[in-house]
Each structure stands twice: as C-alpha cells, then as structure tokens.
Amino acid sequence: MIKIVTDLLENDIEFKENYINILEINNKSVFNKLLYLINRNIYSKEDDEIIIYNDLEQLNFSKSCLVIYDYFNCIANQNKVLKLLYEDISKEYSFNYENNEYMELQSKLLNSINTVLCEYEYKFDKKEFLEIKDILKIMDLKFDQEHYDKPFENIMLLIDLIDNLKICKIIIFVNLKCYLKEGELKEVYKMIKYKRINVLLIEFYNNKKVEGENKISIDEDYDEINTIN
C-alpha cells in the first residue's frame, strides 16, 4: 500500500482502491505549511517532514509525485510528462521503422550541416548523433494549448497519460473542486478509479461532497475528522 506520512497530520494518507483521498483543510497555516513541504520536496530537497512509502519502502518524493495547481494551461506540457512522452514515441518509432532508414536520413542532414560549419573559423562542440527524442525536442512537440484549455479536458488528458506512461505514483490536485462542476468531478473520479491511479485532492475548505471520497478534514483548531462518502 502506498501512503503519505507527515507530522502535520495525525493520520497517514493511505491510498486504497475505489476511493478518492480528500484532504480538506480549514486552517490556513496548516494548508500553507503542507503545500510548502510538498513543493520543497519536489523542487528543492527531500526531508523527513513528509514521506511517501510503498509498504515499507521509502520512495523518492520528486519522482513519485506530481502536483497540479494550474488547470487552464495544458498541464500535460510539464517537462516531466513530455520527457516520458518523447521516450515512448522513440520506442514506438524504433518498433515500426527500420533504424537504417533513420540513420541514413540523419547522416545526410548532419553532413550538410557540417559542410556549412566548415565555412566558419571557429571550433564547435556538438552531438554526432541525434536520437528520436532529440528530434522531438527540436520540433518542440507538445500538446495543443488551444485544444486543452479547459480544466476538465486538461485533467482527463493527464490521467490518461499517467496511466499510459507511468509518470508518477501519486498525483496531487490542489483546490481542484473549485474548477469543476459536480458532473465533471464525478467523471474524473470514475476515470481515476477505472485507471487505478493514486490521487489526493488538497482543498482549502470546500465542503462539496461526492460519492467515493475518503475525506480527512482539519478544522481551525487542528482537529482531524475522517469520513467516507
């Protein structure tokens, strides 16, 4: 079982099938402190103030967790997601096309570039071989922002990618309920359960209830209440 452990909470957050974990916080200092710890462990350095376990094994926090705050820009265009997408496309290309064909095309391109570079009196350092993922990066391949510009479509895309590319062990949505209608939220929950993805919603006091939630509520007096809908 995967779980999140932190001294900020009395109870561990355990991820179980058929339930969506909700952490509803009505204490601004706890809310801010928790998000600070999550961000620090992802983008700066890991510590023991918040830990992810898979049974008894401690997992790398930044590799195991993806945190989402922005629901209008295409969240699938994060570097962490695109890197795995490029790797997957590279494997698919190698499976479907002869490597010799790619090598021949690349050789012609690099030879022509090298011919131009010889006209300069400078010394250059460069790659002598470009992998498919390098080409994709040069192409600036990413998801169409104009197509994925609504929170619901954004989230459904991300859930599908997490399932297909195995991007992370846990995805954390911050204040997600503020951006989705009840019907959309139910569809997101349905998709999450179908894909068996570990999800945590961290909400700053949003008492909207949806079936299938395992909710930990923290009030202004730091008291914790656990309810299952």
mmCIF file of C-alpha atoms in Angstrom, residues 14-148:
data_model
loop_
_atom_site.group_PDB
_atom_site.id
_atom_site.type_symbol
_atom_site.label_atom_id
_atom_site.label_comp_id
_atom_site.label_asym_id
_atom_site.label_seq_id
_atom_site.Cartn_x
_atom_site.Cartn_y
_atom_site.Cartn_z
ATOM 1 C CA GLU A 14 -3.408 5.720 2.650
ATOM 2 C CA PHE A 15 -4.340 5.087 -0.970
ATOM 3 C CA LYS A 16 -6.984 2.394 -1.408
ATOM 4 C CA GLU A 17 -8.863 1.180 -4.464
ATOM 5 C CA ASN A 18 -12.299 2.661 -5.212
ATOM 6 C CA TYR A 19 -11.769 5.725 -3.002
ATOM 7 C CA ILE A 20 -10.514 9.231 -3.764
ATOM 8 C CA ASN A 21 -8.479 10.747 -0.937
ATOM 9 C CA ILE A 22 -9.560 14.249 0.045
ATOM 10 C CA LEU A 23 -7.630 16.417 2.481
ATOM 11 C CA GLU A 24 -9.941 19.290 3.371
ATOM 12 C CA ILE A 25 -8.142 21.941 5.420
ATOM 13 C CA ASN A 26 -9.879 24.833 7.173
ATOM 14 C CA ASN A 27 -6.698 26.118 8.795
ATOM 15 C CA LYS A 28 -4.662 28.431 6.592
ATOM 16 C CA SER A 29 -1.359 27.858 8.399
ATOM 17 C CA VAL A 30 -1.654 24.055 8.021
ATOM 18 C CA PHE A 31 -2.710 24.428 4.378
ATOM 19 C CA ASN A 32 0.239 26.690 3.539
ATOM 20 C CA LYS A 33 2.736 24.593 5.515
ATOM 21 C CA LEU A 34 1.668 21.388 3.785
ATOM 22 C CA LEU A 35 1.956 22.878 0.291
ATOM 23 C CA TYR A 36 5.325 24.342 1.233
ATOM 24 C CA LEU A 37 6.605 20.919 2.305
ATOM 25 C CA ILE A 38 5.305 19.260 -0.863
ATOM 26 C CA ASN A 39 6.905 21.861 -3.128
ATOM 27 C CA ARG A 40 10.197 21.799 -1.264
ATOM 28 C CA ASN A 41 10.436 18.024 -1.533
ATOM 29 C CA ILE A 42 9.649 18.086 -5.250
ATOM 30 C CA TYR A 43 11.651 21.085 -6.430
ATOM 31 C CA SER A 44 14.339 21.614 -3.804
ATOM 32 C CA LYS A 45 15.435 18.911 -1.373
ATOM 33 C CA GLU A 46 13.813 15.954 0.318
ATOM 34 C CA ASP A 47 13.472 15.705 4.077
ATOM 35 C CA ASP A 48 11.666 13.626 6.677
ATOM 36 C CA GLU A 49 8.817 16.087 7.250
ATOM 37 C CA ILE A 50 6.748 14.460 4.505
ATOM 38 C CA ILE A 51 7.454 10.969 3.128
ATOM 39 C CA ILE A 52 5.905 8.604 0.587
ATOM 40 C CA TYR A 53 6.015 4.885 1.365
ATOM 41 C CA ASN A 54 5.200 1.864 -0.759
ATOM 42 C CA ASP A 55 4.639 -0.677 2.013
ATOM 43 C CA LEU A 56 7.909 -0.332 3.988
ATOM 44 C CA GLU A 57 9.964 1.161 1.144
ATOM 45 C CA GLN A 58 10.531 4.919 1.172
ATOM 46 C CA LEU A 59 10.070 6.377 -2.308
ATOM 47 C CA ASN A 60 11.802 9.307 -3.940
ATOM 48 C CA PHE A 61 9.310 12.128 -3.445
ATOM 49 C CA SER A 62 10.009 14.163 -6.585
ATOM 50 C CA LYS A 63 9.948 11.096 -8.857
ATOM 51 C CA SER A 64 6.856 9.602 -7.249
ATOM 52 C CA CYS A 65 4.638 12.664 -7.047
ATOM 53 C CA LEU A 66 3.107 15.156 -9.482
ATOM 54 C CA VAL A 67 1.395 18.289 -8.120
ATOM 55 C CA ILE A 68 -1.115 20.326 -10.118
ATOM 56 C CA TYR A 69 -2.183 23.914 -9.349
ATOM 57 C CA ASP A 70 -2.877 25.394 -12.792
ATOM 58 C CA TYR A 71 -5.874 23.921 -14.628
ATOM 59 C CA PHE A 72 -6.165 26.311 -17.585
ATOM 60 C CA ASN A 73 -2.738 25.937 -19.181
ATOM 61 C CA CYS A 74 -2.122 22.479 -20.616
ATOM 62 C CA ILE A 75 -0.764 20.638 -17.571
ATOM 63 C CA ALA A 76 0.438 17.755 -19.751
ATOM 64 C CA ASN A 77 3.134 20.060 -21.175
ATOM 65 C CA GLN A 78 5.202 19.831 -17.996
ATOM 66 C CA ASN A 79 8.793 18.732 -18.638
ATOM 67 C CA LYS A 80 8.307 15.599 -16.549
ATOM 68 C CA VAL A 81 5.420 14.486 -18.779
ATOM 69 C CA LEU A 82 6.982 15.455 -22.116
ATOM 70 C CA LYS A 83 10.234 13.668 -21.306
ATOM 71 C CA LEU A 84 8.404 10.362 -20.828
ATOM 72 C CA LEU A 85 6.256 11.031 -23.894
ATOM 73 C CA TYR A 86 9.371 11.539 -26.036
ATOM 74 C CA GLU A 87 10.843 8.307 -24.754
ATOM 75 C CA ASP A 88 7.624 6.447 -25.538
ATOM 76 C CA ILE A 89 7.441 7.885 -29.077
ATOM 77 C CA SER A 90 11.096 6.915 -29.610
ATOM 78 C CA LYS A 91 10.334 3.312 -28.689
ATOM 79 C CA GLU A 92 7.270 3.311 -30.948
ATOM 80 C CA TYR A 93 9.327 4.682 -33.844
ATOM 81 C CA SER A 94 12.047 2.055 -33.382
ATOM 82 C CA PHE A 95 9.389 -0.665 -33.327
ATOM 83 C CA ASN A 96 7.693 0.477 -36.540
ATOM 84 C CA TYR A 97 10.567 1.735 -38.693
ATOM 85 C CA GLU A 98 13.921 0.434 -39.801
ATOM 86 C CA ASN A 99 16.781 2.032 -37.900
ATOM 87 C CA ASN A 100 18.916 2.095 -41.064
ATOM 88 C CA GLU A 101 16.443 4.442 -42.726
ATOM 89 C CA TYR A 102 16.687 6.923 -39.859
ATOM 90 C CA MET A 103 20.481 6.669 -39.747
ATOM 91 C CA GLU A 104 20.721 7.393 -43.460
ATOM 92 C CA LEU A 105 18.466 10.441 -43.269
ATOM 93 C CA GLN A 106 20.309 11.787 -40.253
ATOM 94 C CA SER A 107 23.696 11.220 -41.854
ATOM 95 C CA LYS A 108 22.711 13.326 -44.872
ATOM 96 C CA LEU A 109 21.404 16.110 -42.650
ATOM 97 C CA LEU A 110 24.451 16.204 -40.362
ATOM 98 C CA ASN A 111 26.873 16.040 -43.262
ATOM 99 C CA SER A 112 25.245 19.058 -44.900
ATOM 100 C CA ILE A 113 25.329 20.974 -41.604
ATOM 101 C CA ASN A 114 28.988 20.056 -41.070
ATOM 102 C CA THR A 115 29.775 21.354 -44.555
ATOM 103 C CA VAL A 116 28.291 24.727 -43.631
ATOM 104 C CA LEU A 117 30.124 24.767 -40.292
ATOM 105 C CA CYS A 118 33.445 24.285 -42.081
ATOM 106 C CA GLU A 119 32.980 27.760 -43.556
ATOM 107 C CA TYR A 120 33.491 29.206 -40.080
ATOM 108 C CA GLU A 121 36.869 29.659 -38.414
ATOM 109 C CA TYR A 122 35.527 28.680 -35.002
ATOM 110 C CA LYS A 123 35.720 25.437 -33.063
ATOM 111 C CA PHE A 124 32.343 23.902 -32.272
ATOM 112 C CA ASP A 125 31.246 21.190 -29.909
ATOM 113 C CA LYS A 126 28.157 19.243 -30.942
ATOM 114 C CA LYS A 127 26.407 15.913 -30.880
ATOM 115 C CA GLU A 128 27.428 13.484 -33.572
ATOM 116 C CA PHE A 129 24.177 11.585 -33.336
ATOM 117 C CA LEU A 130 20.624 12.707 -32.679
ATOM 118 C CA GLU A 131 18.163 10.327 -31.077
ATOM 119 C CA ILE A 132 14.484 10.462 -31.943
ATOM 120 C CA LYS A 133 13.759 12.209 -28.631
ATOM 121 C CA ASP A 134 16.323 14.882 -29.593
ATOM 122 C CA ILE A 135 14.441 15.464 -32.840
ATOM 123 C CA LEU A 136 11.148 15.721 -30.953
ATOM 124 C CA LYS A 137 12.682 18.298 -28.645
ATOM 125 C CA ILE A 138 13.937 20.309 -31.607
ATOM 126 C CA MET A 139 10.431 20.103 -33.097
ATOM 127 C CA ASP A 140 9.119 21.458 -29.782
ATOM 128 C CA LEU A 141 6.495 18.720 -29.808
ATOM 129 C CA LYS A 142 3.858 19.321 -27.147
ATOM 130 C CA PHE A 143 0.131 19.156 -26.583
ATOM 131 C CA ASP A 144 -2.006 21.785 -28.318
ATOM 132 C CA GLN A 145 -2.708 24.529 -25.762
ATOM 133 C CA GLU A 146 -5.759 25.783 -27.687
ATOM 134 C CA HIS A 147 -7.319 22.311 -27.624
ATOM 135 C CA TYR A 148 -6.558 21.583 -23.964
#
